[in-house]
XYZ file of C-alpha atoms in Angstrom:
785
model
C 0.000 0.000 0.000
C 2.825 2.384 0.908
C 4.499 1.702 -2.439
C 1.310 2.512 -4.365
C 0.874 5.723 -2.368
C 4.384 6.834 -3.307
C 3.660 6.114 -6.959
C 0.543 8.282 -6.740
C 2.419 11.347 -5.487
C 4.372 13.894 -7.483
C 6.433 16.740 -6.024
C 5.921 19.977 -7.925
C 8.861 22.237 -8.928
C 7.479 25.279 -7.112
C 6.459 23.405 -3.985
C 3.357 21.445 -3.212
C 2.281 17.991 -4.306
C 0.037 16.422 -6.916
C -1.927 13.229 -6.388
C -1.932 11.431 -9.746
C -4.700 9.105 -8.612
C -7.220 11.846 -7.764
C -5.934 14.652 -10.025
C -5.645 16.914 -6.978
C -2.913 19.480 -6.217
C -2.158 20.560 -2.636
C 0.141 23.264 -1.297
C 2.037 21.516 1.498
C 2.647 18.266 3.402
C -0.129 18.717 6.021
C -2.653 19.314 3.243
C -1.325 16.244 1.446
C -1.765 14.122 4.577
C -5.342 15.385 4.930
C -6.042 14.491 1.307
C -4.596 10.988 1.662
C -6.846 10.393 4.672
C -9.854 11.871 2.883
C -12.873 10.019 1.525
C -12.118 10.651 -2.139
C -8.588 9.239 -2.049
C -9.616 6.307 0.123
C -12.543 5.525 -2.188
C -10.380 5.614 -5.316
C -7.691 3.484 -3.669
C -10.331 0.914 -2.787
C -11.794 1.062 -6.306
C -8.342 0.590 -7.825
C -7.719 -2.451 -5.637
C -11.026 -3.960 -6.740
C -10.259 -3.331 -10.423
C -6.780 -4.808 -10.113
C -8.188 -7.926 -8.431
C -10.740 -8.239 -11.254
C -7.970 -8.046 -13.852
C -6.061 -10.888 -12.189
C -9.018 -13.286 -12.465
C -10.414 -12.218 -15.868
C -9.831 -13.460 -19.421
C -10.143 -11.735 -22.786
C -12.309 -13.752 -25.216
C -12.785 -13.239 -28.955
C -13.582 -15.275 -32.088
C -17.257 -16.000 -31.295
C -20.134 -15.170 -33.636
C -21.143 -11.510 -33.675
C -24.283 -11.093 -31.610
C -23.514 -13.943 -29.245
C -25.255 -13.107 -25.942
C -23.310 -12.763 -22.703
C -25.395 -15.532 -21.135
C -24.100 -18.033 -23.711
C -20.494 -17.153 -22.906
C -21.252 -17.377 -19.208
C -22.769 -20.843 -19.597
C -19.705 -22.028 -21.504
C -17.158 -20.910 -18.921
C -19.307 -22.160 -16.015
C -17.895 -25.608 -16.850
C -14.566 -24.495 -15.335
C -15.932 -22.710 -12.261
C -18.176 -19.848 -11.206
C -18.417 -16.844 -13.543
C -18.841 -13.502 -11.788
C -19.553 -11.264 -14.763
C -19.331 -11.003 -18.553
C -18.747 -7.593 -20.139
C -19.445 -7.482 -23.884
C -17.932 -5.114 -26.396
C -20.795 -2.656 -26.884
C -19.583 -1.130 -30.153
C -18.900 -4.128 -32.405
C -19.700 -7.138 -30.212
C -16.565 -9.019 -31.251
C -14.929 -9.531 -27.859
C -15.812 -9.939 -24.189
C -14.178 -9.751 -20.772
C -15.119 -12.755 -18.603
C -14.556 -12.306 -14.866
C -14.072 -15.595 -13.042
C -14.411 -16.430 -9.359
C -10.705 -16.667 -8.556
C -7.238 -17.370 -9.909
C -7.775 -21.130 -9.615
C -10.662 -21.031 -12.087
C -8.580 -18.749 -14.330
C -5.729 -21.276 -14.449
C -8.175 -24.059 -15.388
C -9.482 -21.996 -18.306
C -6.009 -21.098 -19.553
C -4.814 -24.709 -19.160
C -7.328 -25.732 -21.860
C -5.466 -25.400 -25.157
C -8.589 -25.078 -27.337
C -12.015 -23.512 -26.697
C -14.947 -23.860 -29.112
C -18.397 -22.193 -28.976
C -21.067 -22.607 -31.651
C -18.602 -24.162 -34.057
C -16.210 -21.209 -33.696
C -12.734 -21.508 -32.235
C -12.364 -19.041 -29.362
C -9.225 -17.047 -28.626
C -8.808 -16.929 -24.857
C -5.954 -15.101 -23.103
C -5.351 -13.372 -19.763
C -6.864 -9.922 -19.531
C -4.358 -7.182 -20.291
C -3.296 -5.218 -17.243
C -3.830 -1.472 -17.518
C -3.030 1.411 -15.215
C -6.035 2.520 -13.238
C -7.158 5.964 -14.380
C -9.726 8.092 -12.627
C -11.791 10.213 -14.977
C -13.139 13.302 -13.171
C -16.829 14.112 -13.684
C -17.489 15.909 -16.940
C -17.359 19.630 -16.410
C -20.386 21.691 -17.258
C -20.666 23.432 -20.566
C -20.988 22.622 -24.215
C -18.737 20.406 -26.269
C -17.269 23.565 -27.732
C -15.492 24.400 -24.476
C -14.201 20.859 -23.984
C -12.608 20.942 -27.429
C -10.886 24.291 -26.761
C -7.638 22.950 -25.334
C -4.675 25.290 -24.697
C -3.010 23.873 -27.808
C -6.123 24.537 -29.892
C -6.426 28.066 -28.531
C -2.757 28.767 -29.282
C -3.145 27.475 -32.812
C -6.245 29.573 -33.477
C -4.755 32.793 -32.098
C -1.442 32.442 -33.933
C -3.316 32.356 -37.247
C -4.849 35.814 -36.681
C -3.385 38.823 -38.503
C -2.778 41.139 -35.537
C -3.469 41.559 -31.828
C -6.824 43.255 -32.452
C -7.898 40.235 -34.509
C -6.658 37.891 -31.782
C -8.779 39.676 -29.180
C -11.903 39.554 -31.325
C -11.288 35.878 -32.076
C -10.935 35.118 -28.364
C -14.470 36.407 -27.797
C -15.816 34.120 -30.516
C -14.007 31.110 -29.070
C -15.198 31.680 -25.494
C -18.758 32.977 -25.852
C -21.875 30.802 -25.905
C -22.660 28.664 -28.892
C -26.165 29.036 -30.279
C -27.066 25.656 -28.822
C -25.952 26.624 -25.318
C -27.752 29.954 -25.488
C -30.929 28.179 -26.592
C -30.578 25.637 -23.755
C -30.373 28.377 -21.164
C -33.399 30.149 -22.605
C -35.372 26.903 -22.433
C -34.341 26.317 -18.824
C -35.404 29.839 -17.844
C -38.776 29.246 -19.544
C -39.178 25.907 -17.741
C -38.364 27.444 -14.365
C -40.786 30.306 -15.036
C -43.661 27.927 -15.810
C -43.037 25.768 -12.727
C -42.616 28.605 -10.240
C -45.708 30.420 -11.529
C -47.712 27.366 -10.476
C -46.544 27.632 -6.877
C -45.784 31.366 -6.552
C -48.499 33.287 -8.455
C -47.178 36.434 -10.121
C -43.535 35.485 -9.594
C -40.873 36.012 -12.257
C -37.598 34.207 -12.979
C -35.023 36.729 -14.216
C -31.529 35.707 -15.377
C -28.574 37.910 -14.446
C -24.798 37.718 -14.371
C -22.515 36.264 -17.037
C -25.305 34.507 -18.924
C -26.863 37.787 -20.035
C -24.504 40.688 -19.212
C -22.524 40.487 -22.459
C -19.511 38.610 -21.050
C -20.803 35.048 -21.349
C -18.286 32.209 -21.311
C -19.258 28.731 -22.407
C -20.063 26.665 -19.336
C -20.528 29.525 -16.859
C -23.171 29.243 -14.135
C -26.785 30.204 -14.736
C -27.679 32.868 -12.153
C -31.409 33.413 -11.591
C -33.364 35.886 -9.494
C -36.819 34.844 -8.274
C -38.899 38.011 -7.956
C -41.667 37.418 -5.390
C -42.988 40.973 -4.999
C -46.235 40.294 -6.872
C -46.589 36.969 -5.064
C -46.421 38.757 -1.705
C -49.154 41.159 -2.811
C -51.252 38.260 -4.056
C -50.837 36.436 -0.754
C -51.735 39.560 1.212
C -54.860 40.152 -0.874
C -55.847 36.492 -0.543
C -55.773 36.808 3.245
C -57.815 40.007 3.234
C -61.507 39.268 4.010
C -62.677 42.066 1.718
C -60.470 41.173 -1.239
C -60.273 37.397 -1.101
C -60.738 36.150 -4.665
C -63.042 33.255 -5.346
C -61.089 30.001 -5.515
C -60.159 29.226 -9.098
C -61.198 32.669 -10.320
C -58.661 35.417 -11.065
C -59.133 39.141 -11.117
C -59.469 41.150 -14.324
C -60.128 38.067 -16.405
C -56.630 36.689 -15.927
C -55.908 32.983 -15.823
C -57.044 31.167 -12.679
C -54.624 31.318 -9.769
C -54.436 28.984 -6.770
C -55.819 30.179 -3.484
C -52.886 31.010 -1.214
C -54.956 30.111 1.838
C -56.050 26.675 0.644
C -54.562 23.605 2.259
C -53.059 22.334 -1.007
C -51.224 25.609 -1.717
C -47.488 25.703 -1.040
C -48.015 29.184 0.410
C -50.503 28.034 3.028
C -47.831 27.374 5.656
C -45.648 30.439 5.106
C -46.103 34.205 5.081
C -43.700 35.538 2.452
C -43.825 39.041 3.881
C -42.514 37.960 7.294
C -40.567 34.797 6.434
C -36.779 34.870 6.574
C -34.713 34.440 3.414
C -33.480 30.939 4.419
C -37.086 29.832 5.053
C -38.186 30.952 1.592
C -35.125 29.370 0.002
C -35.990 26.026 1.613
C -39.398 26.311 -0.051
C -37.741 27.108 -3.398
C -35.449 24.090 -2.965
C -38.471 21.861 -2.348
C -40.059 22.992 -5.619
C -36.796 22.369 -7.485
C -36.365 18.863 -6.067
C -39.939 17.677 -6.596
C -41.331 19.611 -9.530
C -38.602 20.660 -11.985
C -37.662 17.780 -14.305
C -33.976 17.131 -14.925
C -32.742 19.089 -11.888
C -30.672 17.462 -9.139
C -28.009 18.249 -6.531
C -30.233 20.946 -5.036
C -28.617 22.645 -2.049
C -29.530 25.683 0.046
C -26.599 27.978 0.932
C -28.112 30.231 3.614
C -24.917 31.782 5.015
C -23.495 33.321 1.843
C -23.391 37.107 1.445
C -26.332 36.601 -0.902
C -28.083 33.348 0.165
C -28.910 31.081 -2.783
C -30.241 27.681 -3.787
C -27.732 25.820 -5.947
C -28.799 23.264 -8.526
C -27.526 21.269 -11.469
C -29.253 20.371 -14.738
C -28.598 16.651 -15.098
C -28.598 16.243 -18.876
C -26.356 19.206 -19.766
C -24.318 19.404 -16.545
C -25.158 23.110 -16.334
C -24.921 24.487 -12.807
C -26.795 27.470 -11.472
C -28.297 29.164 -8.452
C -31.468 31.007 -7.504
C -31.571 34.025 -5.191
C -34.554 35.978 -3.906
C -32.874 39.015 -2.353
C -30.584 40.353 -5.061
C -32.300 43.066 -7.084
C -29.072 45.043 -7.273
C -27.593 42.249 -9.388
C -30.224 42.927 -12.041
C -29.166 46.570 -12.283
C -25.486 45.611 -12.307
C -26.202 43.222 -15.166
C -28.032 45.873 -17.163
C -25.196 48.348 -16.480
C -22.644 45.917 -17.932
C -24.918 45.330 -20.922
C -25.078 49.084 -21.487
C -21.274 49.310 -21.433
C -20.917 46.571 -24.066
C -23.483 48.349 -26.239
C -21.716 51.690 -25.865
C -18.371 50.633 -27.353
C -17.457 47.462 -29.237
C -13.961 47.416 -27.677
C -15.316 46.671 -24.195
C -16.059 42.967 -24.690
C -12.713 41.903 -26.236
C -10.735 43.799 -23.607
C -12.678 42.227 -20.728
C -12.383 38.714 -22.165
C -8.614 39.071 -22.604
C -7.993 40.495 -19.112
C -10.125 37.783 -17.510
C -8.320 34.976 -19.302
C -4.910 36.503 -18.607
C -5.729 36.776 -14.887
C -6.898 33.160 -14.811
C -3.733 31.932 -16.526
C -1.568 33.823 -14.023
C -3.514 32.328 -11.071
C -4.877 35.747 -10.118
C -8.493 34.702 -10.715
C -10.568 31.677 -11.566
C -11.276 29.839 -8.314
C -13.728 27.187 -9.586
C -15.396 26.911 -6.172
C -15.829 30.663 -5.627
C -14.536 32.669 -2.704
C -10.891 32.455 -1.720
C -8.312 35.225 -2.058
C -8.477 35.549 -5.864
C -10.165 38.199 -7.976
C -13.571 37.264 -9.354
C -14.785 37.983 -12.888
C -17.038 40.823 -11.760
C -14.116 42.625 -10.106
C -11.935 42.197 -13.209
C -14.740 43.494 -15.415
C -15.202 46.585 -13.246
C -11.449 47.150 -13.319
C -11.498 47.221 -17.136
C -14.518 49.537 -17.190
C -12.790 51.914 -14.773
C -9.688 51.899 -16.971
C -11.832 52.839 -19.996
C -13.491 55.623 -17.987
C -10.092 57.150 -17.209
C -8.651 57.190 -20.732
C -8.081 60.570 -22.328
C -10.489 61.052 -23.990
C -12.653 58.523 -22.105
C -14.084 55.457 -23.796
C -16.939 55.064 -21.283
C -18.816 57.643 -19.170
C -18.729 57.546 -15.389
C -21.735 56.235 -13.476
C -22.361 59.764 -12.180
C -22.516 60.996 -15.783
C -24.921 58.205 -16.691
C -27.200 59.355 -13.890
C -27.200 62.871 -15.339
C -28.123 61.521 -18.768
C -31.016 59.387 -17.457
C -34.537 60.696 -17.985
C -37.271 61.010 -15.385
C -38.735 57.604 -16.176
C -35.325 55.979 -15.813
C -34.654 57.065 -12.234
C -34.229 53.868 -10.213
C -33.485 53.286 -6.526
C -32.840 49.730 -5.294
C -32.368 48.980 -1.603
C -31.630 52.645 -1.002
C -28.941 52.897 -3.725
C -29.289 55.145 -6.749
C -29.068 52.887 -9.822
C -30.187 55.386 -12.447
C -28.805 55.252 -15.995
C -30.267 55.409 -19.525
C -32.040 52.353 -20.858
C -30.729 52.829 -24.368
C -27.089 53.316 -25.346
C -28.189 55.657 -28.161
C -28.862 58.288 -25.481
C -25.145 58.397 -24.647
C -22.683 60.820 -26.140
C -20.429 59.357 -28.812
C -16.803 59.175 -27.688
C -13.791 60.500 -29.582
C -11.287 57.926 -28.305
C -9.922 55.940 -31.266
C -7.255 53.789 -29.580
C -7.087 50.252 -30.930
C -7.402 47.154 -28.761
C -3.683 46.382 -28.906
C -2.823 49.791 -27.440
C -5.593 49.693 -24.835
C -4.475 46.323 -23.471
C -0.859 47.471 -23.186
C -1.974 50.644 -21.403
C -4.169 48.652 -19.025
C -1.143 46.746 -17.754
C 0.989 49.895 -17.656
C -1.582 51.818 -15.608
C -2.329 49.139 -13.008
C 1.293 48.129 -12.627
C 1.831 51.189 -10.428
C -1.515 51.546 -8.642
C -1.759 52.058 -4.893
C -4.637 49.641 -4.411
C -4.628 49.562 -0.574
C -4.318 53.342 -0.153
C -7.110 54.341 -2.539
C -10.591 53.300 -3.581
C -11.348 52.706 -7.263
C -14.641 54.484 -7.915
C -16.559 53.839 -11.128
C -19.210 56.289 -9.990
C -16.716 59.165 -10.029
C -14.340 57.637 -12.560
C -11.263 58.313 -10.433
C -9.133 57.066 -7.562
C -10.412 58.300 -4.201
C -8.048 58.522 -1.199
C -9.081 55.827 1.270
C -9.143 58.167 4.303
C -11.594 60.546 2.623
C -13.864 57.632 1.659
C -13.836 56.141 5.147
C -14.733 59.533 6.657
C -17.956 59.664 4.613
C -21.170 58.147 5.930
C -21.411 55.577 3.146
C -17.680 54.856 2.987
C -17.466 54.191 6.713
C -19.249 50.886 6.040
C -16.798 49.908 3.291
C -14.493 47.030 4.209
C -10.985 48.225 3.312
C -8.335 45.771 2.269
C -5.295 45.322 0.050
C -7.512 45.841 -3.027
C -10.319 48.418 -2.814
C -12.802 48.352 -5.705
C -16.114 50.058 -5.014
C -19.305 48.660 -6.498
C -20.753 51.208 -8.953
C -24.104 51.305 -7.120
C -23.777 49.678 -3.682
C -21.117 52.130 -2.553
C -20.513 50.430 0.804
C -19.462 47.195 -0.924
C -15.824 46.483 -1.736
C -16.068 44.047 -4.648
C -12.476 42.872 -4.044
C -12.693 42.629 -0.236
C -11.782 38.918 -0.413
C -8.429 39.597 -2.102
C -5.452 39.146 0.208
C -2.116 40.958 0.244
C -0.334 38.270 -1.748
C -2.838 38.363 -4.614
C -2.908 42.181 -4.695
C 0.874 42.332 -4.817
C 1.085 39.638 -7.485
C -1.523 41.459 -9.565
C 0.591 44.625 -9.623
C 3.777 42.733 -10.418
C 2.146 40.619 -13.101
C 0.812 43.828 -14.661
C 4.345 45.230 -14.639
C 5.710 42.126 -16.360
C 2.846 42.158 -18.887
C 3.398 45.879 -19.595
C 7.065 45.170 -20.282
C 6.149 42.382 -22.690
C 3.588 44.576 -24.464
C 6.379 46.985 -25.378
C 8.163 44.246 -27.340
C 7.811 43.433 -31.029
C 6.847 39.889 -30.055
C 3.563 41.288 -28.761
C 2.939 43.873 -31.461
C 3.786 41.928 -34.635
C 2.900 38.526 -36.000
C 5.889 36.198 -36.158
C 7.069 35.372 -39.682
C 8.934 32.310 -38.346
C 5.937 30.546 -36.836
C 6.808 31.432 -33.228
C 4.203 32.329 -30.613
C 3.350 36.013 -30.531
C 0.800 38.522 -29.285
C -1.708 37.172 -26.768
C -0.344 33.613 -26.865
C 2.873 34.554 -25.092
C 0.911 36.757 -22.676
C -1.404 33.894 -21.723
C 1.298 31.359 -20.912
C 0.751 30.277 -17.269
C 3.320 31.456 -14.780
C 5.456 33.378 -17.279
C 5.528 36.312 -14.892
C 6.532 34.273 -11.837
C 10.243 34.063 -12.570
C 10.506 37.794 -13.226
C 8.334 38.573 -10.207
C 10.509 36.479 -7.897
C 13.704 37.924 -9.327
C 12.422 41.458 -8.846
C 11.158 40.759 -5.336
C 14.472 39.753 -3.733
C 14.525 39.740 0.075
C 11.506 42.024 0.410
C 8.363 41.838 2.542
C 5.563 44.218 1.648
C 3.048 45.765 4.032
C 0.004 47.215 2.220
C -2.310 49.715 3.800
C -4.424 47.489 6.097
C -6.670 49.896 7.970
C -9.053 47.065 8.791
C -6.457 45.818 11.303
C -6.775 48.959 13.422
C -9.411 49.461 16.121
C -12.275 51.661 14.950
C -11.188 54.636 17.068
C -7.576 54.477 15.900
C -8.706 54.108 12.300
C -10.942 57.158 12.567
C -8.172 59.275 14.121
C -5.720 58.176 11.456
C -8.111 58.982 8.613
C -8.650 62.482 9.996
C -4.918 63.154 10.330
C -3.466 65.670 7.908
C -0.318 63.615 7.302
C -2.186 60.342 6.903
C 0.486 58.385 5.002
C 3.273 59.531 7.315
C 1.259 58.557 10.384
C 0.599 55.120 8.904
C 4.277 54.658 8.057
C 5.241 55.465 11.638
C 2.682 53.064 13.108
C 3.824 50.172 10.947
C 7.493 50.880 11.682
C 6.717 50.829 15.387
C 5.011 47.475 14.977
C 7.877 46.010 12.957
C 10.479 47.061 15.514
C 8.345 45.720 18.350
C 7.899 42.295 16.750
C 11.585 41.917 15.841
C 12.860 43.051 19.230
C 10.259 42.076 21.835
C 8.564 39.084 20.197
C 11.404 37.405 18.282
C 14.128 38.586 20.719
C 16.382 40.008 18.014
C 18.896 42.719 18.933
C 17.963 45.857 17.051
C 19.657 49.219 16.805
C 18.043 51.903 14.737
C 19.529 54.191 12.130
C 17.081 56.992 11.428
C 17.299 58.489 7.988
C 16.258 62.014 7.072
C 15.997 62.890 10.779
C 19.192 64.586 11.869
C 17.407 67.016 14.173
C 15.982 64.215 16.377
C 19.277 62.547 17.286
C 19.505 64.230 20.742
C 16.140 62.732 21.629
C 17.393 59.310 20.636
C 20.538 59.735 22.668
C 18.475 60.648 25.691
C 16.509 57.438 25.338
C 19.732 55.473 25.498
C 20.584 56.610 28.993
C 20.807 53.621 31.297
C 18.777 55.108 34.145
C 15.705 55.485 31.922
C 16.120 52.302 29.951
C 13.491 50.163 31.678
C 10.872 52.885 31.805
C 11.262 53.942 28.177
C 11.307 50.357 26.964
C 8.085 49.501 28.768
C 6.272 52.548 27.460
C 7.656 52.506 23.984
C 7.891 49.241 22.044
C 8.837 51.170 18.931
C 11.950 51.624 16.868
C 12.489 55.168 18.090
C 15.863 54.635 19.800
C 19.067 52.633 19.742
C 19.727 49.828 22.180
C 23.001 48.107 22.818
C 23.303 44.337 22.992
C 23.875 44.610 26.752
C 20.608 46.481 27.131
C 18.867 43.729 25.184
C 20.263 41.124 27.552
C 19.263 43.170 30.575
C 15.715 43.321 29.248
C 15.553 39.553 29.730
C 12.356 37.746 28.935
C 9.925 40.557 29.592
C 6.721 39.999 27.703
C 4.842 42.713 25.854
C 2.394 44.510 28.063
C -1.197 44.048 27.013
C -1.705 47.801 26.590
C 0.848 50.176 25.170
C 0.643 53.966 24.940
C 1.193 55.662 21.603
C 4.719 55.354 20.277
C 4.760 58.083 17.665
C 6.948 60.586 19.496
C 10.324 59.055 18.656
C 9.558 57.809 15.146
C 11.060 59.487 12.078
C 9.430 62.138 9.998
C 11.144 60.870 6.831
C 10.073 58.184 4.400
C 12.583 55.478 5.395
C 14.110 53.767 8.401
C 16.900 51.261 8.939
C 17.522 48.754 11.718
C 20.692 46.748 12.249
C 19.652 43.417 13.742
C 21.272 40.304 15.173
C 19.708 36.885 15.733
C 21.068 34.813 18.621
C 18.893 31.702 18.632
C 16.891 29.719 16.085
C 13.574 31.075 17.308
C 11.848 30.078 14.070
C 12.283 26.335 14.667
C 9.832 24.235 16.712
C 7.488 27.105 17.522
C 4.334 25.038 17.164
C 5.559 22.370 19.598
C 6.689 24.926 22.182
C 3.441 26.847 21.777
C 1.431 23.722 22.602
C 3.574 23.068 25.658
C 3.103 26.607 26.952
C -0.635 26.578 26.417
C -1.068 23.285 28.252
C -4.164 21.055 28.280
C -6.388 23.954 29.450
C -5.137 27.028 27.584
C -5.677 30.511 28.930
C -8.338 32.235 26.761
C -6.235 35.405 26.814
C -3.265 33.497 25.360
C -4.807 32.357 22.124
C -2.636 30.687 19.509
C -0.659 33.361 17.702
C -1.142 36.129 20.306
C 1.925 38.327 20.643
C 2.319 37.702 24.351
C 2.311 33.959 23.781
C 4.637 34.269 20.782
C 7.125 36.245 22.899
C 7.084 33.467 25.503
C 7.652 30.915 22.740
C 10.753 32.785 21.573
C 12.014 33.037 25.141
C 11.471 29.304 25.748
C 13.350 28.380 22.577
C 16.212 30.647 23.625
C 16.380 29.024 27.064
C 16.371 25.539 25.559
C 19.575 26.456 23.714
C 21.374 26.275 27.094
C 22.899 29.729 27.251
C 21.358 33.167 27.603
C 23.516 34.811 24.977
C 26.137 33.111 22.760
C 29.459 34.841 22.204
C 28.505 35.592 18.602
C 25.097 35.923 16.928
C 23.926 33.331 14.404
C 23.827 36.044 11.779
C 23.338 39.776 11.387
C 21.293 41.718 8.891
C 20.025 45.194 8.090
C 16.360 46.019 7.528
C 15.377 49.035 5.440
C 11.764 50.246 5.702
C 10.677 52.400 2.782
C 7.389 54.135 2.127
C 5.861 53.380 -1.257
C 5.428 56.030 -3.906
C 3.432 56.247 -7.102
C 4.912 57.028 -10.511
C 4.278 60.736 -9.858
C 6.409 60.547 -6.703
C 3.535 60.941 -4.243
C 3.743 58.846 -1.074
C 1.104 56.139 -0.774
C 0.090 53.599 1.847
C 2.510 50.861 0.825
C 5.547 50.021 2.936
C 8.294 47.614 1.933
C 10.948 45.980 4.102
C 14.229 45.274 2.325
C 16.486 42.775 4.105
C 20.232 42.861 3.639
C 22.128 40.031 5.378
C 25.880 40.040 5.793
C 27.316 38.607 2.533
C 28.985 35.651 4.213
C 25.764 34.835 6.122
C 23.270 35.083 3.252
C 22.686 31.321 3.055
C 22.028 31.005 6.806
C 19.661 33.995 6.661
C 17.376 32.454 3.984
C 15.632 30.069 6.397
C 14.898 32.882 8.861
C 13.646 35.145 6.068
C 11.266 32.438 4.839
C 9.813 32.282 8.361
C 9.499 36.088 8.520
C 7.532 36.205 5.258
C 4.589 34.508 6.928
C 5.064 35.514 10.560
C 6.013 39.199 10.449
C 3.008 40.658 8.551
C 0.521 38.784 10.759
C 2.315 39.747 13.957
C 2.511 43.420 12.963
C -1.185 43.400 12.142
C -1.929 41.955 15.586
C 0.234 44.595 17.234
C -1.642 47.351 15.397
C -4.973 45.819 16.370
C -3.954 45.718 20.054
C -3.336 49.467 20.265
C -5.708 51.195 22.637
């Protein structure tokens, strides 16, 4: 068994593992162990064992008359022993696999030199052994998508004349076929007919990728069940003065069921007062029992927008139904309007989406996760087109101005007004071709300060995050490493799920793509048959090598205001020197974690701050050392190695006063650090020992106080308080980020510079810091009173 497990596993070049048996890729060894213990792997291992045992006791038989029934073959081989099963060739009926009871029966059959059935000489031989292969369930979508392999796509694109033609061709290759579009229309019609029977006056309305102009073969079918008229019908049915006669409808309309009757599905629920999950359970019941061809129905009540998921059995098409998502209908119509306004919108969106998926920046098949979703990428392209000079698309605010009185729309308190017809919009004067627009897209977003600003499609410009958070609507926005405001629901950050790693990779991948787009390989078709244009851009992971080479020993800290307590966040947003204040806070946190949590020796070199050196010198006086250290866990002073040793194993106090007074006013800081013990090794084991069988609720896993004790315990286990020489020394340079115009933004980068002869020893510690330091600094910021 162990040998077969090893054969199933493959180590990937960039880390992680792949299970060949299950076609599953995992990131690390613990995840691999979980997968190997999981139901899927265990089931397939068992199935493989069964198949292999069947092969060992089966024979391959041919030479019989075409059309010979399996029962006749079974009767013949019963003379040698029990026959378990006979599998006939379904296509031509010229061979069969006969499974016998055991190897003993198999040997009896093979020992017979000649077999005859119906006057025909049979050819009997042991069944050929084949490697067990698991075929994953067929993915949803039409045959068109299944046939569009990467090789096929590359071949098609390379035959185009130029990049503009490649982009237009990509749309044709990815969009719905006529058959798939017709299937979806039929399903919507079927759903409408069924739900009208149970929810009088209801309407099934498709939204999202199926109808917004950016359809991709195989995408989910998103449906909105509008129950407003049903609620009114139910209310009128309960009214004693307006109760319609059973079986008779008002105004000569078709008969409708009585909502109060015992056989009505609405008799046990009041739609006006029922919760969304309760109504969705009712919808799921209708889907399971009354809609033909639908299975795998599941209610997801805890999503941001609760839905009922389903799957159409024959086509494999997946979809979901929501009942509380009217804004999605307006978003869908807004995207439709954009595609109708300018023909360049669709190709540009399709290309950016596919590029992001190929670079692992988007495309999580299960939804959620830290990657960008298609809606966010689409809005990003629309915003880019709004900000061209001259603009390709109008801002949402401008669309509101152009809307007529009858087009004013408010949904859930949000103004969603825009013209119904694209002919009402002003014709643009921007004539840039698709090739140029795509190159400019990457150039523009390669230098964006995503965490420090909010991308606003309503205003068509970048808004400083502090000013947005100070507004009544913006105060409800969830800030993060990537801030992209919904065009209508202004308190919703469409990219709130994106983590720091994805946001950073997006910028760097844009930089690499922008560099490529300046080359002739992108701009001109190859005369030598080499890949060119979009093909080279789409190659998976092509940016990774350049990204890693450019990154070096650098850890980035984006603007993460969500980590701060509400009061601290509000004070920071109202500060005049917002970016400088943020830089100082993060530097204080970095110095605190390195010195007090990881027990490194740190001495600070302040740059661009000559006038504050006396204050630093004063902090170094021995008589005030303990007091200053307790009150100020920042990097605002130098400390000698002796002072570090004297500090001992003091843990961080749970509450620390503000530490801004001794931090620099410049845009950079440097610390010279020394590491004395391998505090990055065995932390999990020591943490468990310190927590004990009944852990203190205040010392949760990963808390800074506990982490400081872990470092101290590891140091004590080494057997000496302070070795004669440190393990290695390194310098840390903190630099504030700046945009292309030179303006300071919310980004902060830490550049590590180990001693040349100690660079190899430093790598292991740096790898630990990449994961530990950002989280610890965020916790330190969150703990500020």
